[in-house]
């Protein structure tokens, strides 16, 4: 099984994703590492990405997920997946993938970004992400979570929602 932790910049994707992967004993990948150098440079300059910029990124994440699944490895990966068509690219034909969308209000996102240093995504691009955001509503394979309490509390809520009977053991592939 693959769990995608999604949401706009500042929603806690990396924090929640790494903690979820550690709790499950699964591999973790940060989607930022799948961006092309040109896309990273563009964001660093404060320019929003276009669909043409995002397309190779989404396909690279999909290819990575396919490799993990083919090898029988469960994993957690982050990806903003702000729009439904982006989520469709990641989920289509992958029944063993679930997406957890972290939904935060603008003020909280802005606070998180203000405290983040050394990241290529400047705070000024948050408005463009929120303009693109389509919060999932009734999408198959998608769970919307509003982080509450500590990151550990949010991870516990995600685990309880995805595996009501209890999570798979560390390193144990989940049949999905």
CSV table of N, CA and C in Angstrom, one decimal:
chain,number,residue,atom,x,y,z
A,1,UNK,N,0.9,-1.2,0.0
A,1,UNK,CA,0.0,0.0,0.0
A,1,UNK,C,0.9,1.2,0.0
A,2,UNK,N,0.4,2.3,-0.6
A,2,UNK,CA,1.1,3.6,-0.6
A,2,UNK,C,0.1,4.6,0.0
A,3,UNK,N,0.6,5.4,0.9
A,3,UNK,CA,-0.2,6.5,1.4
A,3,UNK,C,0.4,7.8,0.9
A,4,UNK,N,-0.4,8.6,0.2
A,4,UNK,CA,0.1,10.0,-0.2
A,4,UNK,C,-0.4,11.0,0.9
A,5,UNK,N,0.5,11.8,1.4
A,5,UNK,CA,0.1,12.8,2.3
A,5,UNK,C,0.1,14.1,1.5
A,6,UNK,N,-1.1,14.7,1.3
A,6,UNK,CA,-1.2,15.8,0.4
A,6,UNK,C,-1.7,17.1,1.1
A,7,UNK,N,-1.6,18.2,0.4
A,7,UNK,CA,-2.1,19.5,0.9
A,7,UNK,C,-1.2,20.6,0.5
A,8,UNK,N,-1.6,21.8,0.7
A,8,UNK,CA,-0.8,23.0,0.3
A,8,UNK,C,0.5,23.1,1.1
A,9,UNK,N,1.4,23.9,0.7
A,9,UNK,CA,2.7,24.1,1.4
A,9,UNK,C,2.3,24.7,2.8
A,10,UNK,N,3.0,24.1,3.8
A,10,UNK,CA,2.8,24.6,5.1
A,10,UNK,C,1.7,23.8,5.9
A,11,UNK,N,1.1,22.8,5.2
A,11,UNK,CA,0.1,22.0,5.9
A,11,UNK,C,0.6,20.9,6.8
A,12,UNK,N,1.9,20.6,6.7
A,12,UNK,CA,2.5,19.6,7.5
A,12,UNK,C,2.8,18.3,6.8
A,13,UNK,N,2.8,18.3,5.5
A,13,UNK,CA,3.0,17.0,4.8
A,13,UNK,C,4.2,16.3,5.2
A,14,UNK,N,5.3,16.9,5.2
A,14,UNK,CA,6.6,16.2,5.5
A,14,UNK,C,6.6,15.7,7.0
A,15,UNK,N,6.2,16.6,7.9
A,15,UNK,CA,6.2,16.2,9.3
A,15,UNK,C,5.2,15.0,9.5
A,16,UNK,N,4.0,15.1,9.0
A,16,UNK,CA,3.1,14.0,9.2
A,16,UNK,C,3.5,12.8,8.4
A,17,UNK,N,4.0,13.0,7.2
A,17,UNK,CA,4.4,11.8,6.3
A,17,UNK,C,5.6,11.1,7.0
A,18,UNK,N,6.6,11.8,7.5
A,18,UNK,CA,7.7,11.1,8.1
A,18,UNK,C,7.3,10.3,9.3
A,19,UNK,N,6.5,11.0,10.1
A,19,UNK,CA,6.0,10.3,11.3
A,19,UNK,C,5.1,9.1,11.0
A,20,UNK,N,4.3,9.2,10.0
A,20,UNK,CA,3.4,8.0,9.6
A,20,UNK,C,4.3,6.9,9.1
A,21,UNK,N,5.3,7.2,8.3
A,21,UNK,CA,6.2,6.2,7.8
A,21,UNK,C,6.9,5.5,8.9
A,22,UNK,N,7.4,6.3,9.8
A,22,UNK,CA,8.2,5.7,11.0
A,22,UNK,C,7.3,4.9,11.8
A,23,UNK,N,6.1,5.3,12.1
A,23,UNK,CA,5.2,4.5,12.9
A,23,UNK,C,4.8,3.1,12.2
A,24,UNK,N,4.7,3.2,10.9
A,24,UNK,CA,4.4,1.9,10.2
A,24,UNK,C,5.6,1.1,9.8
A,25,UNK,N,6.8,1.7,9.9
A,25,UNK,CA,8.0,1.0,9.4
A,25,UNK,C,8.1,1.0,7.9
A,26,UNK,N,7.5,2.0,7.2
A,26,UNK,CA,7.5,2.0,5.8
A,26,UNK,C,8.5,3.0,5.2
A,27,UNK,N,8.8,2.9,4.0
A,27,UNK,CA,9.7,3.8,3.3
A,27,UNK,C,9.0,5.2,3.1
A,28,UNK,N,9.7,6.3,3.2
A,28,UNK,CA,9.2,7.6,3.0
A,28,UNK,C,9.9,8.3,1.9
A,29,UNK,N,9.1,9.1,1.1
A,29,UNK,CA,9.7,9.9,0.1
A,29,UNK,C,9.0,11.3,0.1
A,30,UNK,N,9.8,12.3,0.0
A,30,UNK,CA,9.3,13.7,-0.1
A,30,UNK,C,9.1,14.1,-1.6
A,31,UNK,N,8.0,14.5,-2.0
A,31,UNK,CA,7.7,14.8,-3.4
A,31,UNK,C,8.6,15.9,-3.9
A,32,UNK,N,9.1,16.8,-3.0
A,32,UNK,CA,9.9,17.9,-3.4
A,32,UNK,C,11.1,17.3,-4.2
A,33,UNK,N,11.6,16.1,-3.8
A,33,UNK,CA,12.8,15.6,-4.5
A,33,UNK,C,12.5,15.1,-5.9
A,34,UNK,N,11.2,15.0,-6.3
A,34,UNK,CA,10.8,14.6,-7.6
A,34,UNK,C,10.7,15.8,-8.6
A,35,UNK,N,10.8,17.0,-8.1
A,35,UNK,CA,10.7,18.2,-9.0
A,35,UNK,C,11.9,18.3,-9.9
A,36,UNK,N,11.7,18.8,-11.1
A,36,UNK,CA,12.9,19.1,-11.9
A,36,UNK,C,13.6,20.3,-11.4
A,37,UNK,N,14.9,20.4,-11.8
A,37,UNK,CA,15.7,21.5,-11.3
A,37,UNK,C,15.0,22.8,-11.8
A,38,UNK,N,14.5,22.8,-13.0
A,38,UNK,CA,13.8,24.0,-13.6
A,38,UNK,C,12.6,24.4,-12.7
A,39,UNK,N,11.8,23.5,-12.3
A,39,UNK,CA,10.7,23.8,-11.4
A,39,UNK,C,11.1,24.3,-10.1
A,40,UNK,N,12.1,23.8,-9.5
A,40,UNK,CA,12.6,24.3,-8.2
A,40,UNK,C,13.1,25.7,-8.4
A,41,UNK,N,13.9,26.0,-9.4
A,41,UNK,CA,14.4,27.3,-9.7
A,41,UNK,C,13.2,28.3,-9.9
A,42,UNK,N,12.2,27.9,-10.6
A,42,UNK,CA,11.0,28.7,-10.8
A,42,UNK,C,10.3,29.1,-9.5
A,43,UNK,N,10.1,28.1,-8.7
A,43,UNK,CA,9.5,28.4,-7.4
A,43,UNK,C,10.4,29.3,-6.5
A,44,UNK,N,11.7,29.0,-6.5
A,44,UNK,CA,12.6,29.8,-5.8
A,44,UNK,C,12.6,31.3,-6.2
A,45,UNK,N,12.3,31.5,-7.5
A,45,UNK,CA,12.1,32.9,-8.0
A,45,UNK,C,10.8,33.5,-7.6
A,46,UNK,N,9.9,32.7,-7.0
A,46,UNK,CA,8.6,33.2,-6.7
A,46,UNK,C,7.6,33.0,-7.8
A,47,UNK,N,7.8,32.2,-8.8
A,47,UNK,CA,6.9,32.0,-9.9
A,47,UNK,C,6.1,30.7,-9.6
A,48,UNK,N,4.8,30.8,-9.7
A,48,UNK,CA,4.0,29.6,-9.6
A,48,UNK,C,4.2,28.6,-10.7
A,49,UNK,N,4.1,27.4,-10.4
A,49,UNK,CA,4.2,26.3,-11.4
A,49,UNK,C,2.9,26.2,-12.2
A,50,UNK,N,3.1,25.9,-13.5
A,50,UNK,CA,2.0,25.6,-14.4
A,50,UNK,C,1.7,24.1,-14.4
A,51,UNK,N,0.6,23.8,-15.1
A,51,UNK,CA,0.3,22.4,-15.3
A,51,UNK,C,1.4,21.7,-16.0
A,52,UNK,N,2.0,22.4,-17.0
A,52,UNK,CA,3.1,21.8,-17.8
A,52,UNK,C,4.3,21.5,-16.9
A,53,UNK,N,4.6,22.4,-15.9
A,53,UNK,CA,5.6,22.2,-14.9
A,53,UNK,C,5.3,21.0,-14.0
A,54,UNK,N,4.1,20.8,-13.7
A,54,UNK,CA,3.7,19.8,-12.7
A,54,UNK,C,3.6,18.4,-13.3
A,55,UNK,N,3.3,18.3,-14.6
A,55,UNK,CA,3.0,17.0,-15.3
A,55,UNK,C,4.2,16.0,-15.1
A,56,UNK,N,5.4,16.4,-15.4
A,56,UNK,CA,6.5,15.5,-15.2
A,56,UNK,C,6.7,15.1,-13.7
A,57,UNK,N,6.5,16.0,-12.9
A,57,UNK,CA,6.6,15.8,-11.4
A,57,UNK,C,5.6,14.7,-11.0
A,58,UNK,N,4.3,14.9,-11.4
A,58,UNK,CA,3.3,13.9,-11.0
A,58,UNK,C,3.6,12.5,-11.6
A,59,UNK,N,4.1,12.5,-12.8
A,59,UNK,CA,4.4,11.2,-13.4
A,59,UNK,C,5.6,10.6,-12.7
A,60,UNK,N,6.6,11.4,-12.3
A,60,UNK,CA,7.7,10.8,-11.6
A,60,UNK,C,7.3,10.2,-10.2
A,61,UNK,N,6.4,10.9,-9.5
A,61,UNK,CA,5.9,10.3,-8.3
A,61,UNK,C,5.1,9.1,-8.6
A,62,UNK,N,4.3,9.0,-9.6
A,62,UNK,CA,3.5,7.8,-10.0
A,62,UNK,C,4.5,6.7,-10.3
A,63,UNK,N,5.5,7.0,-11.0
A,63,UNK,CA,6.5,5.9,-11.4
A,63,UNK,C,7.2,5.4,-10.1
A,64,UNK,N,7.5,6.2,-9.2
A,64,UNK,CA,8.1,5.8,-7.9
A,64,UNK,C,7.1,4.9,-7.2
A,65,UNK,N,5.9,5.3,-7.1
A,65,UNK,CA,4.9,4.5,-6.4
A,65,UNK,C,4.8,3.1,-7.1
A,66,UNK,N,4.7,3.1,-8.4
A,66,UNK,CA,4.6,1.8,-9.1
A,66,UNK,C,5.8,0.9,-8.8
A,67,UNK,N,7.0,1.5,-8.7
A,67,UNK,CA,8.2,0.7,-8.4
A,67,UNK,C,8.0,0.1,-7.0
A,68,UNK,N,7.6,0.9,-6.0
A,68,UNK,CA,7.4,0.4,-4.6
A,68,UNK,C,6.4,-0.7,-4.6
A,69,UNK,N,5.3,-0.5,-5.3
A,69,UNK,CA,4.2,-1.5,-5.3
A,69,UNK,C,4.7,-2.8,-6.0
A,70,UNK,N,5.4,-2.7,-7.1
A,70,UNK,CA,5.9,-3.8,-7.8
A,70,UNK,C,6.9,-4.6,-7.0
A,71,UNK,N,7.6,-3.9,-6.1
A,71,UNK,CA,8.6,-4.6,-5.2
A,71,UNK,C,8.0,-5.1,-4.0
A,72,UNK,N,6.7,-4.9,-3.8
A,72,UNK,CA,6.0,-5.4,-2.6
A,72,UNK,C,6.3,-4.5,-1.4
A,73,UNK,N,6.7,-3.3,-1.6
A,73,UNK,CA,7.0,-2.4,-0.5
A,73,UNK,C,5.9,-1.4,-0.3
A,74,UNK,N,5.5,-1.2,1.0
A,74,UNK,CA,4.6,-0.2,1.3
A,74,UNK,C,5.3,1.1,1.6
A,75,UNK,N,4.7,2.3,1.3
A,75,UNK,CA,5.5,3.5,1.5
A,75,UNK,C,4.5,4.7,1.7
A,76,UNK,N,5.1,5.8,2.2
A,76,UNK,CA,4.4,7.0,2.3
A,76,UNK,C,5.2,8.1,1.5
A,77,UNK,N,4.4,8.9,0.7
A,77,UNK,CA,5.0,9.9,-0.1
A,77,UNK,C,4.2,11.2,0.1
A,78,UNK,N,4.8,12.3,0.0
A,78,UNK,CA,4.1,13.6,0.1
A,78,UNK,C,3.9,14.1,-1.3
A,79,UNK,N,2.9,14.9,-1.5
A,79,UNK,CA,2.6,15.6,-2.8
A,79,UNK,C,1.5,16.6,-2.5
A,80,UNK,N,1.6,17.8,-3.0
A,80,UNK,CA,0.6,18.8,-2.8
A,80,UNK,C,-0.8,18.3,-3.3
A,81,UNK,N,-0.8,17.8,-4.5
A,81,UNK,CA,-2.0,17.2,-5.1
A,81,UNK,C,-3.2,18.2,-4.9
A,82,UNK,N,-3.0,19.5,-5.2
A,82,UNK,CA,-4.0,20.5,-4.9
A,82,UNK,C,-5.3,20.4,-5.7
A,83,UNK,N,-5.3,19.9,-6.9
A,83,UNK,CA,-6.5,19.8,-7.7
A,83,UNK,C,-6.9,18.3,-7.9
A,84,UNK,N,-8.1,18.2,-8.2
A,84,UNK,CA,-8.6,16.8,-8.4
A,84,UNK,C,-7.9,16.1,-9.6
A,85,UNK,N,-7.7,16.9,-10.7
A,85,UNK,CA,-7.0,16.2,-11.8
A,85,UNK,C,-5.6,15.7,-11.4
A,86,UNK,N,-4.9,16.4,-10.5
A,86,UNK,CA,-3.6,15.9,-10.1
A,86,UNK,C,-3.8,14.7,-9.3
A,87,UNK,N,-4.8,14.7,-8.4
A,87,UNK,CA,-5.0,13.5,-7.6
A,87,UNK,C,-5.4,12.3,-8.5
A,88,UNK,N,-6.2,12.6,-9.5
A,88,UNK,CA,-6.6,11.5,-10.5
A,88,UNK,C,-5.4,10.9,-11.1
A,89,UNK,N,-4.4,11.7,-11.5
A,89,UNK,CA,-3.2,11.2,-12.1
A,89,UNK,C,-2.5,10.2,-11.2
A,90,UNK,N,-2.4,10.6,-9.9
A,90,UNK,CA,-1.7,9.8,-8.9
A,90,UNK,C,-2.5,8.5,-8.5
A,91,UNK,N,-3.8,8.6,-8.5
A,91,UNK,CA,-4.6,7.5,-8.0
A,91,UNK,C,-5.1,6.5,-9.1
A,92,UNK,N,-5.3,7.0,-10.3
A,92,UNK,CA,-5.9,6.2,-11.4
A,92,UNK,C,-5.1,4.9,-11.6
A,93,UNK,N,-5.8,3.8,-11.6
A,93,UNK,CA,-5.2,2.5,-11.9
A,93,UNK,C,-4.3,2.0,-10.7
A,94,UNK,N,-4.4,2.6,-9.6
A,94,UNK,CA,-3.6,2.2,-8.4
A,94,UNK,C,-4.5,2.0,-7.2
A,95,UNK,N,-5.2,0.9,-7.2
A,95,UNK,CA,-6.1,0.6,-6.1
A,95,UNK,C,-5.5,0.5,-4.7
A,96,UNK,N,-4.2,0.3,-4.6
A,96,UNK,CA,-3.5,0.1,-3.4
A,96,UNK,C,-2.9,1.4,-2.9
A,97,UNK,N,-3.4,2.6,-3.4
A,97,UNK,CA,-2.9,3.9,-3.0
A,97,UNK,C,-4.1,4.6,-2.3
A,98,UNK,N,-3.8,5.2,-1.2
A,98,UNK,CA,-4.8,6.1,-0.5
A,98,UNK,C,-4.1,7.5,-0.4
A,99,UNK,N,-4.9,8.5,-0.5
A,99,UNK,CA,-4.4,9.9,-0.3
A,99,UNK,C,-5.1,10.5,0.9
A,100,UNK,N,-4.3,11.1,1.7
A,100,UNK,CA,-4.7,11.8,2.9
A,100,UNK,C,-4.5,13.3,2.7
A,101,UNK,N,-5.5,14.1,2.5
A,101,UNK,CA,-5.4,15.5,2.2
A,101,UNK,C,-5.5,16.3,3.5
A,102,UNK,N,-4.4,17.0,3.9
A,102,UNK,CA,-4.3,17.8,5.1
A,102,UNK,C,-4.9,19.2,4.8
A,103,UNK,N,-6.0,19.4,5.4
A,103,UNK,CA,-6.7,20.7,5.1
A,103,UNK,C,-6.5,21.6,6.3
A,104,UNK,N,-5.9,22.8,6.0
A,104,UNK,CA,-5.7,23.8,7.0
A,104,UNK,C,-6.2,25.1,6.5
A,105,UNK,N,-6.5,26.0,7.4
A,105,UNK,CA,-7.0,27.4,7.0
A,105,UNK,C,-5.7,28.2,6.7
A,106,UNK,N,-6.0,29.3,5.9
A,106,UNK,CA,-4.9,30.1,5.4
A,106,UNK,C,-4.0,30.7,6.5
A,107,UNK,N,-4.6,31.1,7.6
A,107,UNK,CA,-3.8,31.7,8.7
A,107,UNK,C,-2.8,30.7,9.2
A,108,UNK,N,-3.3,29.5,9.4
A,108,UNK,CA,-2.4,28.4,10.0
A,108,UNK,C,-1.3,28.1,9.0
A,109,UNK,N,-1.6,28.0,7.7
A,109,UNK,CA,-0.6,27.7,6.7
A,109,UNK,C,0.4,28.9,6.7
A,110,UNK,N,0.0,30.1,6.7
A,110,UNK,CA,0.9,31.2,6.7
A,110,UNK,C,1.8,31.2,7.9
A,111,UNK,N,1.3,30.9,9.1
A,111,UNK,CA,2.1,30.8,10.3
A,111,UNK,C,3.2,29.7,10.1
A,112,UNK,N,2.8,28.6,9.6
A,112,UNK,CA,3.8,27.5,9.4
A,112,UNK,C,4.9,27.9,8.4
A,113,UNK,N,4.5,28.6,7.3
A,113,UNK,CA,5.5,29.0,6.3
A,113,UNK,C,6.4,30.1,6.9
A,114,UNK,N,5.9,30.9,7.8
A,114,UNK,CA,6.7,32.0,8.4
A,114,UNK,C,7.8,31.4,9.2
A,115,UNK,N,7.5,30.2,9.8
A,115,UNK,CA,8.5,29.6,10.7
A,115,UNK,C,9.5,28.7,9.9
A,116,UNK,N,9.3,28.5,8.6
A,116,UNK,CA,10.1,27.6,7.9
A,116,UNK,C,11.2,28.4,7.2
A,117,UNK,N,12.5,27.9,7.3
A,117,UNK,CA,13.6,28.6,6.7
A,117,UNK,C,14.4,27.7,5.8
A,118,UNK,N,15.0,28.2,4.8
A,118,UNK,CA,15.8,27.4,3.9
A,118,UNK,C,15.1,26.5,2.9
A,119,UNK,N,13.8,26.7,2.8
A,119,UNK,CA,13.1,25.9,1.8
A,119,UNK,C,12.9,26.7,0.5
A,120,UNK,N,12.9,26.0,-0.6
A,120,UNK,CA,12.8,26.7,-1.9
A,120,UNK,C,11.5,27.3,-2.2
A,121,UNK,N,10.4,27.0,-1.4
A,121,UNK,CA,9.1,27.5,-1.7
A,121,UNK,C,8.9,28.7,-0.9
A,122,UNK,N,8.8,29.9,-1.5
A,122,UNK,CA,8.6,31.1,-0.7
A,122,UNK,C,7.2,31.3,-0.3
A,123,UNK,N,7.0,32.0,0.8
A,123,UNK,CA,5.7,32.2,1.4
A,123,UNK,C,4.8,32.9,0.4
A,124,UNK,N,5.3,33.7,-0.5
A,124,UNK,CA,4.5,34.5,-1.4
A,124,UNK,C,3.7,33.6,-2.4
A,125,UNK,N,4.2,32.4,-2.5
A,125,UNK,CA,3.4,31.5,-3.5
A,125,UNK,C,2.2,30.8,-2.8
A,126,UNK,N,2.0,31.0,-1.6
A,126,UNK,CA,0.8,30.4,-0.9
A,126,UNK,C,-0.5,30.8,-1.6
A,127,UNK,N,-0.6,32.1,-1.9
A,127,UNK,CA,-1.8,32.5,-2.6
A,127,UNK,C,-2.1,31.8,-3.9
A,128,UNK,N,-1.1,31.5,-4.6
A,128,UNK,CA,-1.3,30.8,-5.9
A,128,UNK,C,-1.7,29.3,-5.6
A,129,UNK,N,-1.2,28.7,-4.6
A,129,UNK,CA,-1.6,27.4,-4.2
A,129,UNK,C,-3.0,27.3,-3.7
A,130,UNK,N,-3.4,28.3,-2.9
A,130,UNK,CA,-4.8,28.3,-2.5
A,130,UNK,C,-5.8,28.6,-3.6
A,131,UNK,N,-5.3,29.4,-4.6
A,131,UNK,CA,-6.2,29.7,-5.7
A,131,UNK,C,-6.4,28.4,-6.5
A,132,UNK,N,-5.4,27.5,-6.6
A,132,UNK,CA,-5.5,26.3,-7.3
A,132,UNK,C,-6.2,25.2,-6.5
A,133,UNK,N,-6.2,25.3,-5.2
A,133,UNK,CA,-6.7,24.2,-4.3
A,133,UNK,C,-8.2,23.9,-4.6
A,134,UNK,N,-8.4,22.6,-4.7
A,134,UNK,CA,-9.8,22.0,-4.8
A,134,UNK,C,-9.8,21.0,-3.7
A,135,UNK,N,-10.4,21.4,-2.6
A,135,UNK,CA,-10.5,20.5,-1.4
A,135,UNK,C,-11.3,19.3,-1.8
A,136,UNK,N,-10.8,18.0,-1.6
A,136,UNK,CA,-11.5,16.8,-2.0
A,136,UNK,C,-12.8,16.7,-1.3
A,137,UNK,N,-13.8,16.3,-2.0
A,137,UNK,CA,-15.2,16.1,-1.5
A,137,UNK,C,-15.7,14.8,-2.1
A,138,UNK,N,-15.8,13.8,-1.3
A,138,UNK,CA,-16.4,12.5,-1.8
A,138,UNK,C,-15.5,11.8,-2.8
A,139,UNK,N,-14.2,12.1,-2.9
A,139,UNK,CA,-13.4,11.4,-3.9
A,139,UNK,C,-13.0,10.0,-3.4
A,140,UNK,N,-13.1,9.0,-4.3
A,140,UNK,CA,-12.7,7.7,-3.8
A,140,UNK,C,-11.2,7.6,-3.5
A,141,UNK,N,-10.8,6.9,-2.5
A,141,UNK,CA,-9.4,6.7,-2.1
A,141,UNK,C,-8.8,7.9,-1.4
A,142,UNK,N,-9.7,8.9,-1.1
A,142,UNK,CA,-9.2,10.1,-0.5
A,142,UNK,C,-9.8,10.4,0.9
A,143,UNK,N,-9.0,10.7,1.9
A,143,UNK,CA,-9.4,11.0,3.2
A,143,UNK,C,-9.0,12.5,3.5
A,144,UNK,N,-9.9,13.3,3.9
A,144,UNK,CA,-9.6,14.7,4.3
A,144,UNK,C,-9.4,14.8,5.8
A,145,UNK,N,-8.3,15.3,6.2
A,145,UNK,CA,-8.0,15.4,7.7
A,145,UNK,C,-7.6,16.9,8.0
A,146,UNK,N,-8.2,17.5,9.0
A,146,UNK,CA,-7.8,18.7,9.5
A,146,UNK,C,-6.8,18.4,10.7
A,147,UNK,N,-5.5,18.7,10.5
A,147,UNK,CA,-4.6,18.4,11.6
A,147,UNK,C,-5.1,19.1,12.9
A,148,UNK,N,-5.0,18.4,14.0
A,148,UNK,CA,-5.4,18.9,15.3
A,148,UNK,C,-4.5,18.3,16.4
A,149,UNK,N,-4.1,19.2,17.3
A,149,UNK,CA,-3.2,18.8,18.3
A,149,UNK,C,-1.8,18.7,17.8
A,150,UNK,N,-1.1,17.7,18.3
A,150,UNK,CA,0.3,17.5,17.9
A,150,UNK,C,0.3,16.7,16.6
A,151,UNK,N,1.5,16.7,15.9
A,151,UNK,CA,1.6,15.9,14.7
A,151,UNK,C,1.3,14.4,15.0
A,152,UNK,N,1.7,14.0,16.2
A,152,UNK,CA,1.5,12.6,16.6
A,152,UNK,C,0.0,12.3,16.7
A,153,UNK,N,-0.8,13.3,17.2
A,153,UNK,CA,-2.2,13.2,17.3
A,153,UNK,C,-2.8,13.0,15.9
A,154,UNK,N,-2.3,13.8,14.9
A,154,UNK,CA,-2.8,13.8,13.6
A,154,UNK,C,-2.5,12.4,12.9
A,155,UNK,N,-1.3,11.9,13.2
A,155,UNK,CA,-0.9,10.6,12.6
A,155,UNK,C,-1.8,9.5,13.2
A,156,UNK,N,-2.1,9.6,14.5
A,156,UNK,CA,-3.0,8.6,15.2
A,156,UNK,C,-4.3,8.7,14.6
A,157,UNK,N,-4.9,9.9,14.3
A,157,UNK,CA,-6.2,10.0,13.6
A,157,UNK,C,-6.2,9.4,12.2
A,158,UNK,N,-5.1,9.6,11.5
A,158,UNK,CA,-5.0,9.0,10.1
A,158,UNK,C,-4.9,7.5,10.2
A,159,UNK,N,-4.1,7.0,11.1
A,159,UNK,CA,-4.0,5.5,11.3
A,159,UNK,C,-5.4,4.9,11.6
A,160,UNK,N,-6.1,5.6,12.6
A,160,UNK,CA,-7.4,5.1,13.0
A,160,UNK,C,-8.4,5.1,11.8
A,161,UNK,N,-8.3,6.1,10.9
A,161,UNK,CA,-9.3,6.2,9.8
A,161,UNK,C,-8.9,5.2,8.7
A,162,UNK,N,-7.6,5.0,8.4
A,162,UNK,CA,-7.2,4.1,7.4
A,162,UNK,C,-7.3,2.7,7.8
A,163,UNK,N,-7.1,2.4,9.1
A,163,UNK,CA,-7.1,1.0,9.5
A,163,UNK,C,-7.9,0.9,10.8
A,164,UNK,N,-9.2,0.9,10.7
A,164,UNK,CA,-10.0,0.9,11.9
A,164,UNK,C,-9.8,-0.4,12.8
A,165,UNK,N,-9.3,-1.5,12.2
A,165,UNK,CA,-9.0,-2.7,13.0
A,165,UNK,C,-7.6,-2.7,13.5
A,166,UNK,N,-6.8,-1.6,13.2
A,166,UNK,CA,-5.4,-1.5,13.7
A,166,UNK,C,-4.5,-1.6,12.5
A,167,UNK,N,-3.4,-0.8,12.6
A,167,UNK,CA,-2.5,-0.7,11.4
A,167,UNK,C,-1.7,-2.0,11.2
A,168,UNK,N,-1.1,-2.2,10.0
A,168,UNK,CA,-0.3,-3.3,9.8
A,168,UNK,C,1.0,-3.2,10.6
A,169,UNK,N,1.7,-4.3,10.9
A,169,UNK,CA,2.9,-4.2,11.7
A,169,UNK,C,4.0,-3.5,11.0
A,170,UNK,N,5.0,-3.0,11.7
A,170,UNK,CA,6.2,-2.4,11.1
A,170,UNK,C,6.8,-3.3,10.0
A,171,UNK,N,7.0,-2.7,8.8
A,171,UNK,CA,7.6,-3.4,7.7
A,171,UNK,C,6.7,-4.4,7.0
A,172,UNK,N,5.5,-4.6,7.5
A,172,UNK,CA,4.6,-5.5,6.9
A,172,UNK,C,3.8,-4.9,5.8
A,173,UNK,N,3.9,-5.4,4.6
A,173,UNK,CA,3.1,-4.8,3.5
A,173,UNK,C,1.6,-4.9,3.8
A,174,UNK,N,0.9,-3.9,3.6
A,174,UNK,CA,-0.6,-3.9,3.8
A,174,UNK,C,-1.2,-4.2,2.5
A,175,UNK,N,-2.2,-5.2,2.5
A,175,UNK,CA,-2.8,-5.5,1.2
A,175,UNK,C,-3.6,-4.4,0.6
A,176,UNK,N,-3.8,-3.3,1.3
A,176,UNK,CA,-4.6,-2.2,0.7
A,176,UNK,C,-6.0,-2.3,1.2
